Short mmCIF file of N, CA and C in Angstrom, two decimals:
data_model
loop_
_atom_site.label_atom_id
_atom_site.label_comp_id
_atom_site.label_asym_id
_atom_site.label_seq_id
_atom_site.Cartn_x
_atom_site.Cartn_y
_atom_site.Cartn_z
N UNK A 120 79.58 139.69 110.00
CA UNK A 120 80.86 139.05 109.88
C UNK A 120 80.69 137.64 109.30
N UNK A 121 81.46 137.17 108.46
CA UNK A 121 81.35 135.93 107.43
C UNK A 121 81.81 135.05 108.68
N UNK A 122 81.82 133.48 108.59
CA UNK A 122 83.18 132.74 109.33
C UNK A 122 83.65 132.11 108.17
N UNK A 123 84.86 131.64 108.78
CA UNK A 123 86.05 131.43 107.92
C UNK A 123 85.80 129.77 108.11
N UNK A 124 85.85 129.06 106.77
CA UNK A 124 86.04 127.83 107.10
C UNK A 124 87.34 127.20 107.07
N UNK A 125 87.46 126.26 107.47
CA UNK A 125 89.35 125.51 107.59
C UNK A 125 89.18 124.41 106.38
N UNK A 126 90.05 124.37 105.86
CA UNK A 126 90.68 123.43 104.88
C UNK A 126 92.24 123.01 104.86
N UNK A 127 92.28 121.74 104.25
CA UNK A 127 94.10 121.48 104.03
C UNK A 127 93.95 120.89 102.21
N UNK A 128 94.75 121.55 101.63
CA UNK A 128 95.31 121.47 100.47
C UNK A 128 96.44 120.71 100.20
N UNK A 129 96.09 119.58 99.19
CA UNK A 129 97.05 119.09 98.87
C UNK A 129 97.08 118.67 97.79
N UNK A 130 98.31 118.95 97.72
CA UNK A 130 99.63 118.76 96.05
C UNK A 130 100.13 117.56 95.80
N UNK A 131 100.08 116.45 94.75
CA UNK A 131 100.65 115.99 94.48
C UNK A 131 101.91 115.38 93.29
N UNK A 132 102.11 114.85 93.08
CA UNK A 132 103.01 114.88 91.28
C UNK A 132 103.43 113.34 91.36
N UNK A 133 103.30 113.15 90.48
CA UNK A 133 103.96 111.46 89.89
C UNK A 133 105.18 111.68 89.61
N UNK A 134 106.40 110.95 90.77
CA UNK A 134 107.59 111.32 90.63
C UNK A 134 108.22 109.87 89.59
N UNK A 135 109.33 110.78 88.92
CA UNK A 135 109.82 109.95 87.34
C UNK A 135 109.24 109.95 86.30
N UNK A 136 108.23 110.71 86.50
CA UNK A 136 107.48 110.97 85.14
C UNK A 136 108.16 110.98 83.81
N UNK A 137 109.23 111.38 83.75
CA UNK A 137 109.91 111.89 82.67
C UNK A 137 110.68 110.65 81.88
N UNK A 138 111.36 109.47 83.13
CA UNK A 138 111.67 108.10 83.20
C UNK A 138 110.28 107.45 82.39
N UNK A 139 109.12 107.40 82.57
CA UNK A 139 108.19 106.79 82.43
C UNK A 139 107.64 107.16 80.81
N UNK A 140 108.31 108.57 80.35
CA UNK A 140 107.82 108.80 78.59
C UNK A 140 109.41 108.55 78.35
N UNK A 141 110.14 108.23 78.87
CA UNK A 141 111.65 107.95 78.19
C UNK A 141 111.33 106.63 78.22
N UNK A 142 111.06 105.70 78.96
CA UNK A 142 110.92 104.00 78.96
C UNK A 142 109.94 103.40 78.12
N UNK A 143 108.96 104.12 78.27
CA UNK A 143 107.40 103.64 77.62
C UNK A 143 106.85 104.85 76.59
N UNK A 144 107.08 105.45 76.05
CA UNK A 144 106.88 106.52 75.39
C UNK A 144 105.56 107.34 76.04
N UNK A 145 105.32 108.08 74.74
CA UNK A 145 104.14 109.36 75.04
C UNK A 145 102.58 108.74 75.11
N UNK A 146 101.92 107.64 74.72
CA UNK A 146 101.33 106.78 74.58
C UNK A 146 100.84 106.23 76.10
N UNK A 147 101.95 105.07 76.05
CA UNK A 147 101.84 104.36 77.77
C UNK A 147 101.93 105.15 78.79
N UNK A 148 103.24 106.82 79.10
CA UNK A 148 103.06 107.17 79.98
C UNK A 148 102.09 108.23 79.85
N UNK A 149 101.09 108.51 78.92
CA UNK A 149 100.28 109.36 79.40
C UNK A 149 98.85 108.43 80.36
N UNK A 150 99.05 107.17 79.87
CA UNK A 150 97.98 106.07 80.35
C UNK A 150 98.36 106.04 81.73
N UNK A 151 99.57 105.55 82.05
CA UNK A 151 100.40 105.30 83.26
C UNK A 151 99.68 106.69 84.34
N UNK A 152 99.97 107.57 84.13
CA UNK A 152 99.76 108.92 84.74
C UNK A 152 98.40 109.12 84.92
N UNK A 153 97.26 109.00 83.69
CA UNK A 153 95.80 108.98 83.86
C UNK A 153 95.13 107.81 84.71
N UNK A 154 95.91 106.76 84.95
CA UNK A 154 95.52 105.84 85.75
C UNK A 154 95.82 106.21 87.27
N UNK A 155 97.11 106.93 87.03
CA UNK A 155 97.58 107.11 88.54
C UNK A 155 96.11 108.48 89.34
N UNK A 156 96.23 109.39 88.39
CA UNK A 156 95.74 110.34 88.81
C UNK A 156 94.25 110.52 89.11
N UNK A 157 93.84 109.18 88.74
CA UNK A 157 92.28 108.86 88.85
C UNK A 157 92.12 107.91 90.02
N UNK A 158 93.08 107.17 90.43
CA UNK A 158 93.34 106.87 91.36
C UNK A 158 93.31 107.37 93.16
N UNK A 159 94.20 108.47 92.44
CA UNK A 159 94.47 109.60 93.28
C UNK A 159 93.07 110.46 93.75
N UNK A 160 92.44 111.09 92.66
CA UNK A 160 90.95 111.28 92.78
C UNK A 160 90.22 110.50 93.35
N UNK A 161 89.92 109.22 93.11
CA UNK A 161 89.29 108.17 94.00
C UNK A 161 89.59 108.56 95.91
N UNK A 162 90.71 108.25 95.95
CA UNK A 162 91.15 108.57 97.35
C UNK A 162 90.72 109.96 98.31
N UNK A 163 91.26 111.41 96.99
CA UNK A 163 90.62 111.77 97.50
C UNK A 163 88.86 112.08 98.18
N UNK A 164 88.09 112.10 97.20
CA UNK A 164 86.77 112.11 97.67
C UNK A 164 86.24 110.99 98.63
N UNK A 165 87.51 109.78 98.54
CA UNK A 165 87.25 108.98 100.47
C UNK A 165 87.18 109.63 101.40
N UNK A 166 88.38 110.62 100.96
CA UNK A 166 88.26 111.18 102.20
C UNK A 166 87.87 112.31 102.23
N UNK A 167 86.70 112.90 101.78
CA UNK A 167 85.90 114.03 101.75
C UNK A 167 86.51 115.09 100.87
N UNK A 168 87.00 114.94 100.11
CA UNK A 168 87.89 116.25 99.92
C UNK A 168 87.54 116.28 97.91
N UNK A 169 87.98 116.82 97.61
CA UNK A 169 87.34 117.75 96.32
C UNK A 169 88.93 117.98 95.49
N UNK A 170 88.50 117.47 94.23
CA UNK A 170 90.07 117.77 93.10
C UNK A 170 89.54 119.15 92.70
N UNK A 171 90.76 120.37 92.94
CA UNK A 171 90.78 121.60 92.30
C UNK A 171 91.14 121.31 90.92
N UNK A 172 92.16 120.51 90.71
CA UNK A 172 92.79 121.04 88.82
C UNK A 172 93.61 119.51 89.55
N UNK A 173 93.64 119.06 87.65
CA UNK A 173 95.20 118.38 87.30
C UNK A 173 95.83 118.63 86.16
N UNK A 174 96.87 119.08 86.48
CA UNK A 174 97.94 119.80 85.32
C UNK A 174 99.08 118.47 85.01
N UNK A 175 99.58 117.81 83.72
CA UNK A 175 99.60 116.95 83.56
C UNK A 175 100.02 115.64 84.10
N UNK A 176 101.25 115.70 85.44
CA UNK A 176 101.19 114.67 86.34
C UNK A 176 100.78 114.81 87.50
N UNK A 177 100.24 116.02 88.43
CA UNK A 177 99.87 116.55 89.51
C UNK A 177 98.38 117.00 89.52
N UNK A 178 97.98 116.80 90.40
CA UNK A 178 96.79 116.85 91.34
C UNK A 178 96.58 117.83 92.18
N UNK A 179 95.91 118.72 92.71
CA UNK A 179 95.65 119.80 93.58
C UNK A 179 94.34 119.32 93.88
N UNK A 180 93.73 119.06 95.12
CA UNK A 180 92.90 118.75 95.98
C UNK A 180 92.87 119.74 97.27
N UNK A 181 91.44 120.02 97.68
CA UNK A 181 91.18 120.57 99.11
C UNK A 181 90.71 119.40 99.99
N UNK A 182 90.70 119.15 100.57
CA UNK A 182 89.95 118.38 102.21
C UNK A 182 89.98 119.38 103.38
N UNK A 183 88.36 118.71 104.11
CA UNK A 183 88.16 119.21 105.22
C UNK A 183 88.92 119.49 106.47
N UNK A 184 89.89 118.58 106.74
CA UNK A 184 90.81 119.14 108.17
C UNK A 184 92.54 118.86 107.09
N UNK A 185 93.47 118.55 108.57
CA UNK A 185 94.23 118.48 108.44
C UNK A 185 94.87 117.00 108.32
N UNK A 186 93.41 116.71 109.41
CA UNK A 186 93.60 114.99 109.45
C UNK A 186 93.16 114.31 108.18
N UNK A 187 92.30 114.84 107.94
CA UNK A 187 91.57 114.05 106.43
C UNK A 187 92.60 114.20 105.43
N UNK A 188 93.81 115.28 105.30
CA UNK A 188 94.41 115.50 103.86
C UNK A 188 95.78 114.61 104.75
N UNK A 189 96.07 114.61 105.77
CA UNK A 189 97.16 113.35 106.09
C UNK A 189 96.90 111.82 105.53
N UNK A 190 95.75 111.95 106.23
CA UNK A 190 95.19 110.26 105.85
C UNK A 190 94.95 110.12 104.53
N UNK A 191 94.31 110.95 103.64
CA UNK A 191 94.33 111.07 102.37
C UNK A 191 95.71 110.93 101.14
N UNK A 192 96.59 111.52 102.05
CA UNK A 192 98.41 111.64 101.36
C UNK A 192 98.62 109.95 102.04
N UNK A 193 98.65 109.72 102.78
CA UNK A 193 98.60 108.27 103.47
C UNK A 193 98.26 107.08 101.95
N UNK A 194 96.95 107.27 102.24
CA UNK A 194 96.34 106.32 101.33
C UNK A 194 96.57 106.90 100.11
N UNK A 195 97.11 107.71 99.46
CA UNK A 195 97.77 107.45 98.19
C UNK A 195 98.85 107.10 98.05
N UNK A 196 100.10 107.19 98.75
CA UNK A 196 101.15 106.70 98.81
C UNK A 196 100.95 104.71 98.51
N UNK A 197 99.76 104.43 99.46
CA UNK A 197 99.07 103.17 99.76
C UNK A 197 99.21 102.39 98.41
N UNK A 198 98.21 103.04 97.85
CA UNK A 198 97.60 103.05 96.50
C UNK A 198 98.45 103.01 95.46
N UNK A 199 99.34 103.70 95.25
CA UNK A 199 100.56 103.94 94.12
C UNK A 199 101.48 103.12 94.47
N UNK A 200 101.72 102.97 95.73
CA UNK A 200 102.41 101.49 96.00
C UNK A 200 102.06 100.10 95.92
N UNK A 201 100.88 99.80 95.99
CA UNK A 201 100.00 98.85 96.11
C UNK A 201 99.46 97.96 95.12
N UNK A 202 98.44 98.99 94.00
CA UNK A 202 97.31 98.64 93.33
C UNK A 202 97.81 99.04 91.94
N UNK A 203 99.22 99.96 91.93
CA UNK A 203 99.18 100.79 90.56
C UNK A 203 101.11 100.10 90.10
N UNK A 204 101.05 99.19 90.51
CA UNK A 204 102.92 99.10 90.11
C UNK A 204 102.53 97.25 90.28
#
């Protein structure tokens, strides 16, 4: 019998994206977004956790519990509020 390991998955998306290539064009907001989303990457692997895919404003990440992908959604909120505006 295999065991099953536990993970929490998490999704994110850069909300207004669409505001952000209407204001700043295709240029700045693809910068805007690659900054965010590397960002985002940073955070996650703080907190142990691993980027599956990013499809062009969103992020898909696994982490080890449930606590690590809270604290992880935590500190990006942090971050995008913080360090990136």
């Amino acid at each position: 019998m295999s065991q099953q390991e536990s993970m929490t998955i998490l999704f994110a998306d850069v909300c207004r994206s669409t505001q952000l290539f209407e204001q700043h064009g295709d240029v700045k907001a693809r910068e805007i977004i690659a900054t965010t989303l590397s960002a985002l990457t940073q955070v996650t692997h703080k907190h142990g956790g691993r980027v599956i895919k990013t499809i062009g404003d969103e992020i898909m990440s696994t982490l080890p519990s449930g606590e690590a992908g809270v604290l992880a959604a935590c500190d990006m909120q942090r971050r995008v509020a913080n360090d990136l505006n």
